[in-house]
Short mmCIF file of C-alpha atoms (C1' of nucleotides) in Angstrom, two decimals:
data_model
loop_
_atom_site.label_atom_id
_atom_site.label_comp_id
_atom_site.label_asym_id
_atom_site.label_seq_id
_atom_site.Cartn_x
_atom_site.Cartn_y
_atom_site.Cartn_z
CA MET A 18 16.60 5.74 18.53
CA THR A 19 13.63 8.01 19.03
CA ARG A 20 14.50 11.60 19.84
CA VAL A 21 12.18 13.53 22.18
CA LEU A 22 12.31 17.27 22.73
CA VAL A 23 11.03 18.19 26.21
CA VAL A 24 10.03 21.83 26.62
CA ASP A 25 9.27 22.96 30.17
CA ASP A 26 10.46 25.79 32.36
CA GLU A 27 10.23 23.85 35.63
CA PRO A 28 13.54 22.09 36.31
CA GLN A 29 12.00 19.25 38.27
CA ILE A 30 9.63 18.35 35.47
CA ARG A 31 12.46 18.44 32.97
CA ARG A 32 14.51 16.21 35.21
CA ALA A 33 11.69 13.77 35.85
CA LEU A 34 10.82 13.47 32.18
CA SER A 35 14.39 13.30 31.08
CA THR A 36 15.21 10.51 33.53
CA ASN A 37 12.16 8.48 32.67
CA LEU A 38 12.58 8.86 28.95
CA ARG A 39 16.28 8.09 28.94
CA ALA A 40 15.65 5.00 31.05
CA ARG A 41 13.35 3.80 28.28
CA GLY A 42 15.90 4.32 25.58
CA TYR A 43 14.80 7.67 24.23
CA ASP A 44 17.25 10.29 23.12
CA VAL A 45 16.20 13.40 25.07
CA GLU A 46 16.71 17.07 24.25
CA LEU A 47 15.73 19.72 26.78
CA ALA A 48 14.51 23.27 26.27
CA GLU A 49 13.40 25.84 28.82
CA SER A 50 11.72 28.35 26.58
CA GLY A 51 9.74 28.59 23.40
CA GLU A 52 12.57 30.20 21.50
CA GLU A 53 14.97 27.48 22.51
CA ALA A 54 12.39 24.86 21.57
CA LEU A 55 11.92 26.24 18.08
CA GLN A 56 15.66 26.38 17.56
CA LEU A 57 16.14 22.81 18.76
CA VAL A 58 13.46 21.49 16.46
CA VAL A 59 15.40 23.04 13.60
CA ASP A 60 18.76 21.78 14.82
CA ARG A 61 17.97 18.31 16.11
CA HIS A 62 14.84 17.20 14.24
CA PRO A 63 13.15 15.43 17.16
CA ASP A 64 10.65 12.67 16.42
CA VAL A 65 8.19 14.09 18.95
CA VAL A 66 7.88 17.21 21.11
CA VAL A 67 6.55 17.33 24.68
CA LEU A 68 5.53 20.92 25.26
CA ASP A 69 4.44 22.66 28.44
CA LEU A 70 1.91 25.35 27.66
CA GLY A 71 2.82 27.57 30.60
CA LEU A 72 6.12 28.89 29.40
CA PRO A 73 7.63 32.24 30.31
CA GLY A 74 8.09 34.50 27.35
CA VAL A 75 6.57 33.09 24.18
CA ASP A 76 3.28 31.39 24.91
CA GLY A 77 3.12 27.64 24.36
CA LEU A 78 0.27 28.07 21.94
CA GLU A 79 2.44 30.33 19.85
CA VAL A 80 5.13 27.68 19.78
CA VAL A 81 2.63 25.17 18.44
CA ARG A 82 1.49 27.56 15.76
CA SER A 83 5.03 28.46 14.74
CA LEU A 84 6.02 24.83 14.46
CA ARG A 85 2.97 23.98 12.42
CA THR A 86 3.81 26.54 9.80
CA TRP A 87 6.58 24.33 8.58
CA SER A 88 6.83 21.07 10.56
CA ARG A 89 4.59 18.07 11.10
CA VAL A 90 6.49 16.76 14.09
CA PRO A 91 4.02 15.32 16.64
CA ILE A 92 3.41 17.62 19.60
CA VAL A 93 2.11 16.40 22.95
CA VAL A 94 1.02 19.34 25.08
CA LEU A 95 1.36 19.35 28.86
CA SER A 96 -0.65 21.82 30.86
CA VAL A 97 -2.09 22.56 34.25
CA ARG A 98 -5.09 24.13 32.60
CA GLU A 99 -8.01 21.78 32.54
CA ALA A 100 -10.55 24.04 30.89
CA GLU A 101 -11.98 22.65 27.72
CA ARG A 102 -11.34 25.81 25.78
CA ASP A 103 -7.62 25.53 26.49
CA LYS A 104 -7.56 21.98 25.20
CA VAL A 105 -9.55 22.93 22.15
CA ALA A 106 -7.27 25.88 21.45
CA ALA A 107 -4.11 23.79 21.70
CA LEU A 108 -5.45 20.92 19.63
CA ASP A 109 -6.81 23.22 16.96
CA ALA A 110 -3.53 25.09 16.87
CA GLY A 111 -1.99 21.83 15.71
CA ALA A 112 -1.11 19.87 18.83
CA ASP A 113 -1.54 16.11 18.61
CA ASP A 114 -2.45 15.41 22.20
CA TYR A 115 -3.15 17.26 25.42
CA VAL A 116 -2.26 15.90 28.85
CA THR A 117 -3.16 17.78 32.03
CA LYS A 118 -0.80 17.98 34.95
CA PRO A 119 -0.42 16.22 37.20
CA PHE A 120 -0.11 13.33 34.82
CA GLY A 121 0.83 9.70 35.19
CA MET A 122 4.17 8.92 33.66
CA SER A 123 3.02 5.66 32.13
CA GLU A 124 0.09 7.37 30.45
CA LEU A 125 2.31 10.07 29.04
CA LEU A 126 4.72 7.48 27.76
CA ALA A 127 1.89 5.57 26.11
CA ARG A 128 0.64 8.75 24.46
CA LEU A 129 4.16 9.47 23.25
CA ARG A 130 4.42 6.00 21.77
CA ALA A 131 1.09 6.51 20.03
CA ALA A 132 2.19 9.87 18.63
CA VAL A 133 5.49 8.51 17.38
CA ARG A 134 3.92 5.37 15.95
CA ARG A 135 1.46 7.40 13.92
CA SER A 136 4.05 9.60 12.35
CA ALA A 137 6.75 6.98 11.99
CA PRO A 138 5.79 4.73 9.11
CA ALA A 139 7.00 7.27 6.61
CA VAL A 140 9.62 4.81 5.51
CA ASP A 141 11.07 6.35 2.45
CA GLU A 142 12.19 3.68 0.08
CA PRO A 143 15.27 4.70 -1.75
CA VAL A 144 15.66 5.23 -5.43
CA VAL A 145 18.67 3.46 -6.83
CA ASP A 146 20.15 5.37 -9.69
CA THR A 147 22.88 4.39 -12.12
CA ALA A 148 24.26 6.03 -15.21
CA ASP A 149 22.05 3.88 -17.39
CA PHE A 150 18.84 3.35 -15.48
CA CYS A 151 17.00 4.15 -12.30
CA VAL A 152 15.18 1.76 -9.98
CA ASP A 153 12.33 3.25 -7.94
CA LEU A 154 11.65 0.75 -5.18
CA ALA A 155 8.55 2.51 -3.87
CA ALA A 156 6.83 2.85 -7.21
CA LYS A 157 8.13 -0.53 -8.41
CA GLN A 158 9.25 1.14 -11.57
CA VAL A 159 12.38 1.18 -13.68
CA ARG A 160 13.29 4.00 -16.02
CA ARG A 161 16.05 3.83 -18.53
CA HIS A 162 18.08 6.92 -19.28
CA THR A 163 18.24 7.77 -22.95
CA PRO A 164 19.36 10.85 -24.86
CA ASP A 165 15.70 11.74 -25.38
CA GLY A 166 14.88 11.50 -21.70
CA ASP A 167 13.82 8.64 -19.47
CA VAL A 168 11.87 5.75 -20.84
CA GLU A 169 9.81 3.47 -18.67
CA VAL A 170 10.93 -0.13 -18.82
CA HIS A 171 8.44 -2.88 -18.21
CA LEU A 172 9.58 -5.75 -16.01
CA THR A 173 7.69 -8.97 -15.34
CA PRO A 174 7.02 -9.95 -11.71
CA THR A 175 9.92 -12.37 -11.55
CA GLU A 176 12.29 -9.92 -13.14
CA TRP A 177 11.21 -7.23 -10.69
CA SER A 178 11.67 -9.53 -7.69
CA LEU A 179 15.19 -10.32 -8.75
CA LEU A 180 16.14 -6.75 -9.50
CA GLU A 181 14.58 -5.48 -6.29
CA LEU A 182 16.50 -7.95 -4.18
CA LEU A 183 19.76 -7.12 -5.88
CA ALA A 184 19.09 -3.39 -5.67
CA ARG A 185 18.31 -3.56 -1.96
CA ARG A 186 21.60 -5.31 -1.35
CA ARG A 187 23.52 -3.36 -3.90
CA GLY A 188 27.27 -3.68 -3.65
CA ARG A 189 26.95 -6.99 -1.89
CA LEU A 190 27.12 -10.44 -3.38
CA VAL A 191 23.79 -12.24 -3.34
CA SER A 192 24.09 -15.99 -3.54
CA GLN A 193 22.03 -18.02 -5.94
CA ALA A 194 20.48 -19.83 -3.00
CA ASP A 195 19.30 -16.50 -1.57
CA LEU A 196 17.86 -15.40 -4.86
CA LEU A 197 16.06 -18.68 -5.44
CA LEU A 198 14.72 -18.61 -1.91
CA GLU A 199 13.44 -15.04 -2.03
CA VAL A 200 11.95 -15.17 -5.48
CA TRP A 201 10.64 -18.71 -5.78
CA GLY A 202 10.03 -19.51 -2.13
CA PRO A 203 11.37 -22.18 0.14
CA ALA A 204 9.54 -25.19 -1.22
CA ASN A 205 11.41 -25.28 -4.46
CA GLU A 206 14.71 -26.96 -4.93
CA ARG A 207 14.73 -25.24 -8.27
CA SER A 208 17.68 -25.31 -10.52
CA SER A 209 19.49 -22.10 -11.23
CA ASP A 210 18.31 -22.37 -14.82
CA HIS A 211 15.55 -19.94 -13.97
CA LEU A 212 18.00 -17.49 -12.55
CA ARG A 213 20.04 -17.45 -15.71
CA VAL A 214 17.06 -16.99 -17.98
CA HIS A 215 15.52 -14.18 -16.00
CA MET A 216 18.79 -12.41 -15.35
CA ALA A 217 19.38 -12.44 -19.08
CA ALA A 218 15.98 -10.86 -19.59
CA ILE A 219 16.72 -8.09 -17.10
CA ARG A 220 20.07 -7.39 -18.70
CA ARG A 221 18.52 -7.26 -22.13
CA LYS A 222 16.17 -4.57 -20.88
CA LEU A 223 18.59 -2.54 -18.78
CA GLU A 224 22.20 -3.09 -19.71
CA PRO A 225 23.71 -1.02 -22.52
CA ASP A 226 25.54 -4.13 -23.69
CA PRO A 227 23.63 -7.12 -22.31
CA SER A 228 26.34 -9.64 -23.07
CA ARG A 229 28.87 -7.55 -21.18
CA PRO A 230 26.98 -6.60 -18.04
CA ARG A 231 28.13 -3.48 -16.31
CA TRP A 232 25.66 -3.29 -13.40
CA LEU A 233 24.35 -6.79 -12.87
CA VAL A 234 27.54 -8.74 -12.51
CA THR A 235 27.88 -12.50 -12.36
CA GLU A 236 30.23 -13.92 -9.79
CA PRO A 237 30.82 -17.40 -11.24
CA GLY A 238 29.91 -20.17 -8.87
CA MET A 239 28.71 -17.73 -6.22
CA GLY A 240 25.88 -15.52 -7.28
CA TYR A 241 25.13 -12.04 -8.59
CA ARG A 242 25.97 -8.53 -7.54
CA PHE A 243 24.45 -5.13 -8.31
CA VAL A 244 27.23 -2.57 -8.43
CA MET B 15 -17.38 15.27 4.14
CA THR B 16 -15.69 13.54 7.01
CA ARG B 17 -17.22 10.24 7.95
CA VAL B 18 -17.22 9.22 11.63
CA LEU B 19 -18.05 5.78 12.92
CA VAL B 20 -19.45 5.93 16.46
CA VAL B 21 -19.34 2.66 18.36
CA ASP B 22 -21.21 2.60 21.66
CA ASP B 23 -23.81 0.32 23.18
CA GLU B 24 -25.59 3.07 25.12
CA PRO B 25 -28.32 4.61 22.97
CA GLN B 26 -28.18 8.02 24.62
CA ILE B 27 -24.48 8.38 23.95
CA ARG B 28 -24.97 7.34 20.35
CA ARG B 29 -27.75 9.86 20.02
CA ALA B 30 -25.81 12.66 21.66
CA LEU B 31 -22.71 12.08 19.56
CA SER B 32 -24.67 11.57 16.41
CA THR B 33 -26.61 14.83 16.88
CA ASN B 34 -23.55 16.87 17.72
CA LEU B 35 -21.45 15.46 14.92
CA ARG B 36 -24.14 15.83 12.28
CA ALA B 37 -24.73 19.42 13.38
CA ARG B 38 -21.08 20.07 12.60
CA GLY B 39 -21.28 18.58 9.19
CA TYR B 40 -19.93 15.11 9.82
CA ASP B 41 -21.31 12.06 8.13
CA VAL B 42 -22.10 9.70 11.00
CA GLU B 43 -22.30 5.91 11.07
CA LEU B 44 -23.50 4.12 14.20
CA ALA B 45 -22.60 0.71 15.57
CA GLU B 46 -23.70 -0.98 18.79
CA SER B 47 -21.19 -3.79 18.94
CA GLY B 48 -17.65 -4.65 18.05
CA GLU B 49 -18.67 -6.98 15.26
CA GLU B 50 -20.88 -4.36 13.70
CA ALA B 51 -18.09 -1.82 14.02
CA LEU B 52 -15.57 -4.02 12.22
CA GLN B 53 -18.06 -4.68 9.46
CA LEU B 54 -18.86 -1.00 9.05
CA VAL B 55 -15.22 -0.06 8.79
CA VAL B 56 -14.98 -2.47 5.89
CA ASP B 57 -18.19 -1.30 4.27
CA ARG B 58 -18.12 2.43 4.81
CA HIS B 59 -14.44 3.37 5.20
CA PRO B 60 -14.88 5.97 7.94
CA ASP B 61 -12.23 8.67 8.32
CA VAL B 62 -12.19 8.25 12.08
CA VAL B 63 -13.67 5.86 14.65
CA VAL B 64 -15.01 6.81 18.08
CA LEU B 65 -14.99 3.62 20.08
CA ASP B 66 -16.43 2.91 23.50
CA LEU B 67 -14.27 0.38 25.31
CA GLY B 68 -17.09 -1.10 27.38
CA LEU B 69 -18.91 -3.01 24.73
CA PRO B 70 -20.98 -6.14 25.24
CA GLY B 71 -19.60 -9.13 23.41
CA VAL B 72 -16.26 -8.45 21.80
CA ASP B 73 -14.08 -6.31 24.02
CA GLY B 74 -13.27 -2.83 22.77
CA LEU B 75 -9.58 -3.56 23.02
CA GLU B 76 -10.05 -6.50 20.72
CA VAL B 77 -11.77 -4.25 18.23
CA VAL B 78 -8.75 -1.93 18.25
CA ARG B 79 -6.40 -4.83 17.72
CA SER B 80 -8.47 -6.31 14.91
CA LEU B 81 -8.67 -3.02 13.11
CA ARG B 82 -4.97 -2.42 13.46
CA THR B 83 -4.15 -5.67 11.73
CA TRP B 84 -5.17 -4.11 8.46
CA SER B 85 -6.37 -0.54 8.80
CA ARG B 86 -4.78 2.72 9.88
CA VAL B 87 -8.01 4.59 10.45
CA PRO B 88 -7.66 6.88 13.49
CA ILE B 89 -9.37 5.52 16.60
CA VAL B 90 -10.46 7.72 19.52
CA VAL B 91 -11.32 5.57 22.51
CA LEU B 92 -14.06 6.50 24.96
CA SER B 93 -14.11 4.86 28.34
CA VAL B 94 -15.34 5.19 31.89
CA ARG B 95 -12.15 3.56 33.07
CA GLU B 96 -9.68 6.12 34.31
CA ALA B 97 -6.92 3.78 35.42
CA GLU B 98 -3.63 4.42 33.70
CA ARG B 99 -3.15 0.83 32.74
CA ASP B 100 -6.40 0.89 30.77
CA LYS B 101 -5.23 3.95 28.87
CA VAL B 102 -1.83 2.43 28.24
CA ALA B 103 -3.38 -0.82 27.04
CA ALA B 104 -5.69 0.93 24.61
CA LEU B 105 -3.05 3.29 23.25
CA ASP B 106 -0.53 0.51 22.85
CA ALA B 107 -3.11 -1.64 21.13
CA GLY B 108 -3.19 1.03 18.46
CA ALA B 109 -5.69 3.64 19.60
CA ASP B 110 -4.84 7.22 18.75
CA ASP B 111 -6.44 8.95 21.70
CA TYR B 112 -8.21 8.09 24.93
CA VAL B 113 -10.99 10.19 26.42
CA THR B 114 -12.58 9.32 29.75
CA LYS B 115 -16.30 9.64 30.33
CA PRO B 116 -17.87 11.89 31.21
CA PHE B 117 -16.28 14.01 28.55
CA GLY B 118 -16.83 17.52 27.28
CA MET B 119 -18.26 17.53 23.81
CA SER B 120 -16.07 20.37 22.60
CA GLU B 121 -12.94 18.58 23.79
CA LEU B 122 -13.97 15.39 22.04
CA LEU B 123 -14.66 17.30 18.87
CA ALA B 124 -11.26 18.99 19.06
CA ARG B 125 -9.58 15.61 19.54
CA LEU B 126 -11.49 14.25 16.57
CA ARG B 127 -10.36 17.17 14.46
CA ALA B 128 -6.78 16.55 15.55
CA ALA B 129 -7.02 12.85 14.72
CA VAL B 130 -8.51 13.50 11.29
CA ARG B 131 -6.07 16.30 10.51
CA ARG B 132 -3.11 14.05 11.32
CA SER B 133 -4.24 11.21 9.15
CA ALA B 134 -5.09 13.50 6.27
CA PRO B 135 -2.54 12.49 3.71
CA ALA B 136 -0.02 15.15 2.96
CA VAL B 137 -1.86 15.71 -0.26
CA ASP B 138 -0.11 18.48 -1.99
CA GLU B 139 -2.92 18.37 -4.48
CA PRO B 140 -6.39 17.16 -3.59
CA VAL B 141 -7.32 17.28 -7.26
CA VAL B 142 -5.68 14.92 -9.72
CA ASP B 143 -6.04 16.14 -13.25
CA THR B 144 -5.26 14.36 -16.49
CA ALA B 145 -5.80 15.26 -20.08
CA ASP B 146 -9.00 13.23 -20.15
CA PHE B 147 -10.55 13.54 -16.72
CA CYS B 148 -10.15 15.09 -13.31
CA VAL B 149 -10.43 13.39 -9.93
CA ASP B 150 -11.37 15.60 -7.01
CA LEU B 151 -10.35 13.62 -3.95
CA ALA B 152 -11.88 16.08 -1.51
CA ALA B 153 -15.23 16.33 -3.23
CA LYS B 154 -15.23 12.65 -4.19
CA GLN B 155 -16.12 13.62 -7.70
CA VAL B 156 -14.88 12.86 -11.18
CA ARG B 157 -15.33 15.07 -14.19
CA ARG B 158 -14.56 14.07 -17.71
CA HIS B 159 -13.16 16.60 -20.13
CA THR B 160 -15.11 16.86 -23.38
CA PRO B 161 -15.06 19.36 -26.22
CA ASP B 162 -18.28 20.83 -24.82
CA GLY B 163 -16.88 21.28 -21.34
CA ASP B 164 -16.62 19.04 -18.32
CA VAL B 165 -19.18 16.35 -17.63
CA GLU B 166 -19.62 14.81 -14.22
CA VAL B 167 -19.09 11.06 -14.24
CA HIS B 168 -20.97 8.88 -11.80
CA LEU B 169 -18.92 6.16 -10.11
CA THR B 170 -20.31 3.46 -7.88
CA PRO B 171 -18.87 3.23 -4.34
CA THR B 172 -16.57 0.36 -5.23
CA GLU B 173 -15.34 2.08 -8.34
CA TRP B 174 -14.64 5.24 -6.36
CA SER B 175 -12.70 3.36 -3.68
CA LEU B 176 -10.48 1.82 -6.31
CA LEU B 177 -9.92 5.02 -8.19
CA GLU B 178 -9.27 6.99 -5.02
CA LEU B 179 -6.65 4.56 -3.82
CA LEU B 180 -4.91 4.56 -7.17
CA ALA B 181 -5.10 8.34 -7.44
CA ARG B 182 -3.65 8.87 -3.98
CA ARG B 183 -0.72 6.70 -4.88
CA ARG B 184 -0.45 7.90 -8.41
CA GLY B 185 2.73 6.94 -10.15
CA ARG B 186 3.21 4.05 -7.78
CA LEU B 187 2.31 0.49 -8.47
CA VAL B 188 -0.50 -0.74 -6.20
CA SER B 189 -0.58 -4.49 -5.78
CA GLN B 190 -3.76 -6.47 -6.14
CA ALA B 191 -3.41 -7.53 -2.52
CA ASP B 192 -3.36 -3.89 -1.41
CA LEU B 193 -6.37 -3.03 -3.50
CA LEU B 194 -8.36 -6.01 -2.28
CA LEU B 195 -7.44 -5.22 1.32
CA GLU B 196 -8.33 -1.55 1.17
CA VAL B 197 -11.51 -1.91 -0.79
CA TRP B 198 -12.96 -5.20 0.39
CA GLY B 199 -11.44 -5.48 3.85
CA PRO B 200 -9.30 -8.11 5.46
CA ALA B 201 -11.64 -11.06 5.89
CA ASN B 202 -11.92 -11.57 2.19
CA GLU B 203 -9.48 -13.75 0.42
CA ARG B 204 -11.35 -12.63 -2.63
CA SER B 205 -10.26 -13.53 -6.05
CA SER B 206 -8.99 -10.77 -8.24
CA ASP B 207 -12.06 -11.31 -10.42
CA HIS B 208 -13.64 -8.35 -8.67
CA LEU B 209 -10.69 -6.18 -9.40
CA ARG B 210 -10.79 -6.95 -13.08
CA VAL B 211 -14.51 -6.33 -13.39
CA HIS B 212 -14.52 -3.04 -11.53
CA MET B 213 -11.37 -1.76 -13.18
CA ALA B 214 -13.03 -2.46 -16.51
CA ALA B 215 -16.03 -0.43 -15.38
CA ILE B 216 -13.87 2.52 -14.37
CA ARG B 217 -12.01 2.41 -17.64
CA ARG B 218 -15.25 2.32 -19.59
CA LYS B 219 -16.27 5.51 -17.85
CA LEU B 220 -12.97 7.38 -17.92
CA GLU B 221 -10.57 6.11 -20.54
CA PRO B 222 -10.81 7.47 -24.07
CA ASP B 223 -10.15 3.96 -25.36
CA PRO B 224 -11.08 1.55 -22.55
CA SER B 225 -9.41 -1.44 -24.13
CA ARG B 226 -6.16 0.51 -24.42
CA PRO B 227 -5.92 2.15 -21.02
CA ARG B 228 -3.76 5.24 -20.93
CA TRP B 229 -4.15 6.26 -17.29
CA LEU B 230 -5.12 3.14 -15.39
CA VAL B 231 -2.40 0.78 -16.43
CA THR B 232 -2.24 -2.93 -15.69
CA GLU B 233 1.11 -4.37 -14.71
CA PRO B 234 0.49 -8.06 -15.39
CA GLY B 235 0.96 -10.21 -12.33
CA MET B 236 1.74 -7.25 -10.11
CA GLY B 237 -1.09 -4.76 -9.88
CA TYR B 238 -2.34 -1.50 -11.27
CA ARG B 239 -0.86 1.95 -11.63
CA PHE B 240 -2.35 5.41 -12.13
CA VAL B 241 0.04 7.37 -14.31
"C1'" DG C 24 -44.09 -6.46 -5.93
"C1'" DA C 25 -41.74 -4.24 -9.70
"C1'" DC C 26 -37.64 -1.73 -10.57
"C1'" DA C 27 -33.09 0.37 -10.95
"C1'" DG C 28 -28.55 0.24 -9.44
"C1'" DT C 29 -24.84 -2.39 -7.80
"C1'" DC C 30 -21.99 -6.30 -6.80
"C1'" DT C 31 -20.60 -11.10 -7.55
"C1'" DT C 32 -19.62 -14.98 -10.27
"C1'" DC C 33 -18.37 -17.46 -14.29
"C1'" DA C 34 -16.64 -18.82 -18.81
"C1'" DC C 35 -14.04 -17.75 -22.85
"C1'" DG C 36 -10.44 -15.93 -25.88
"C1'" DA C 37 -6.40 -13.16 -26.06
"C1'" DC C 38 -2.37 -12.24 -24.20
"C1'" DT C 39 1.70 -12.34 -21.03
"C1'" DT C 40 4.82 -14.80 -18.33
"C1'" DC C 41 7.24 -18.88 -16.81
"C1'" DT C 42 9.42 -23.14 -17.44
"C1'" DT C 43 12.07 -26.36 -19.75
"C1'" DG C 44 15.52 -28.29 -22.59
"C1'" DA C 45 19.07 -27.81 -26.04
"C1'" DC C 46 23.19 -25.61 -27.67
"C1'" DG C 47 27.54 -23.21 -27.67
"C1'" DG C 48 31.08 -20.27 -25.32
"C1'" DC C 49 34.29 -19.74 -21.66
"C1'" DG C 50 37.60 -20.92 -18.12
"C1'" DC C 51 39.65 -24.39 -15.36
"C1'" DT C 52 41.87 -28.93 -14.50
"C1'" DG C 53 43.96 -33.19 -15.21
"C1'" DC D 9 43.80 -30.92 -25.52
"C1'" DA D 10 39.75 -33.27 -23.90
"C1'" DG D 11 36.55 -33.22 -20.21
"C1'" DC D 12 33.86 -30.79 -17.03
"C1'" DG D 13 31.18 -27.31 -14.83
"C1'" DC D 14 29.12 -22.96 -15.23
"C1'" DC D 15 27.04 -19.48 -17.78
"C1'" DG D 16 24.29 -16.91 -21.54
"C1'" DT D 17 21.09 -17.47 -25.32
"C1'" DC D 18 17.23 -19.07 -27.80
"C1'" DA D 19 12.80 -21.03 -28.80
"C1'" DA D 20 8.54 -23.55 -27.95
"C1'" DG D 21 5.05 -25.15 -25.18
"C1'" DA D 22 2.83 -24.89 -20.54
"C1'" DA D 23 0.81 -22.22 -17.16
"C1'" DG D 24 -1.12 -18.39 -15.58
"C1'" DT D 25 -3.36 -13.68 -15.91
"C1'" DC D 26 -6.30 -10.18 -17.93
"C1'" DG D 27 -10.40 -8.09 -20.28
"C1'" DT D 28 -15.03 -8.83 -21.50
"C1'" DG D 29 -19.87 -9.88 -21.69
"C1'" DA D 30 -23.66 -11.81 -19.53
"C1'" DA D 31 -26.41 -13.86 -15.91
"C1'" DG D 32 -27.87 -14.02 -11.30
"C1'" DA D 33 -28.03 -12.16 -6.36
"C1'" DC D 34 -28.71 -8.52 -3.50
"C1'" DT D 35 -30.28 -3.93 -1.86
"C1'" DG D 36 -33.21 -0.08 -1.13
"C1'" DT D 37 -37.08 2.79 -3.30
"C1'" DC D 38 -41.33 3.66 -5.04
#
DNA sequence: GACAGTCTTCACGACTTCTTGACGGCGCTG
DNA sequence: CAGCGCCGTCAAGAAGTCGTGAAGACTGTC
């Protein structure tokens, strides 16, 4: 669920935004001041901040600048000021968008979606690490731990596909049908001969004792499991 | 230098934008139609697109959608339409910002800066250095280390695109599909012949022993990797 | 129109990867 | 204990991929 931090000192705006956003499935945090906003960004890690420029106390612009010293969270600025130099100042301070009040709710929501969408796709692919080797799913790379440090292990495309699938579902049993389907595609009613050959190749490269697999376990008659 | 693609059918707007942007040090490309715009994104890889919605021929919204099927280049939409539903449609189609005409030039420039800043990869290091050569991503320049000091190496546009993509994702495997998409655009179901030829050219210019690549490694059947 | 630079296309040999079939080990069942 | 199914291993040939050089197409400049 997307978390939005709404920063505004006017209660009715907070209420209006909060209601609208919650109705659309957002998780909403509210702040009334710049200080509170900065604290909540630290505590709750919102996915996007809606920030009124006209705050009492710390100026909204200062909030933007403070945030930008350490965070890249998208900031959509709200303001009654229409002057170009205000917009320029806010945007150059690090804001992502600038909406002047009064604003249409649907436009604001669309701009929020755009801001979140842009920053979202930072999908961090995990690195699966074992005592013997380490599978980096993002880099498509496998390193084997040795006394002299890590050594890169070269896998062929088929071997990588198999290992990747097992690593993504580590702990779970993956049936032979699933493996054949994902690696060789739907058309093939291939035999599981392939599976055996390629699994053996992976084990030879990664397992300390390939004939006694410790990580890539066979479940006879069912499939394979990465533990 | 930041490259901006301006898409508008009105000559005076093109001229105004082009003049203002060039005066501020932008590299400006101009397009009068949606088709031309799509082609120029493929050919010139702009860092940001300014797109008028009211184009003859292909609708501006369609241009946004087409681009978003394969590219993440920031798009700032210009439009005379002020209705919220137009803004929502454009933003949800994948635009990054929406500015209504008539617009203030300084505001547009600030929004462009914001769009470019956001998309700027979180490059911790805009210069990638190896023992043999040095890739300056900001300056789009490659220098080769020699006993007599550094020598600038000239790369063709295609070669640079390839090297840049690999350098930005250094350490990670980049699939042939990704490389073809980013360098040659979406329309082309090109063969990987191109890839092989241009990679060979880059290696000839940068690798100490081009037939035994040390930095630009081939992962057979999968892609290439900059280590 | 010649020219230089670039991109595309193609064919070939070298190399890597995949498939296929055979063989033996293991555990289970009748 | 023999038969059966399933699995791991091996090796050889088939299939595919990569690097390379060279020729032609295309572009913009002089």
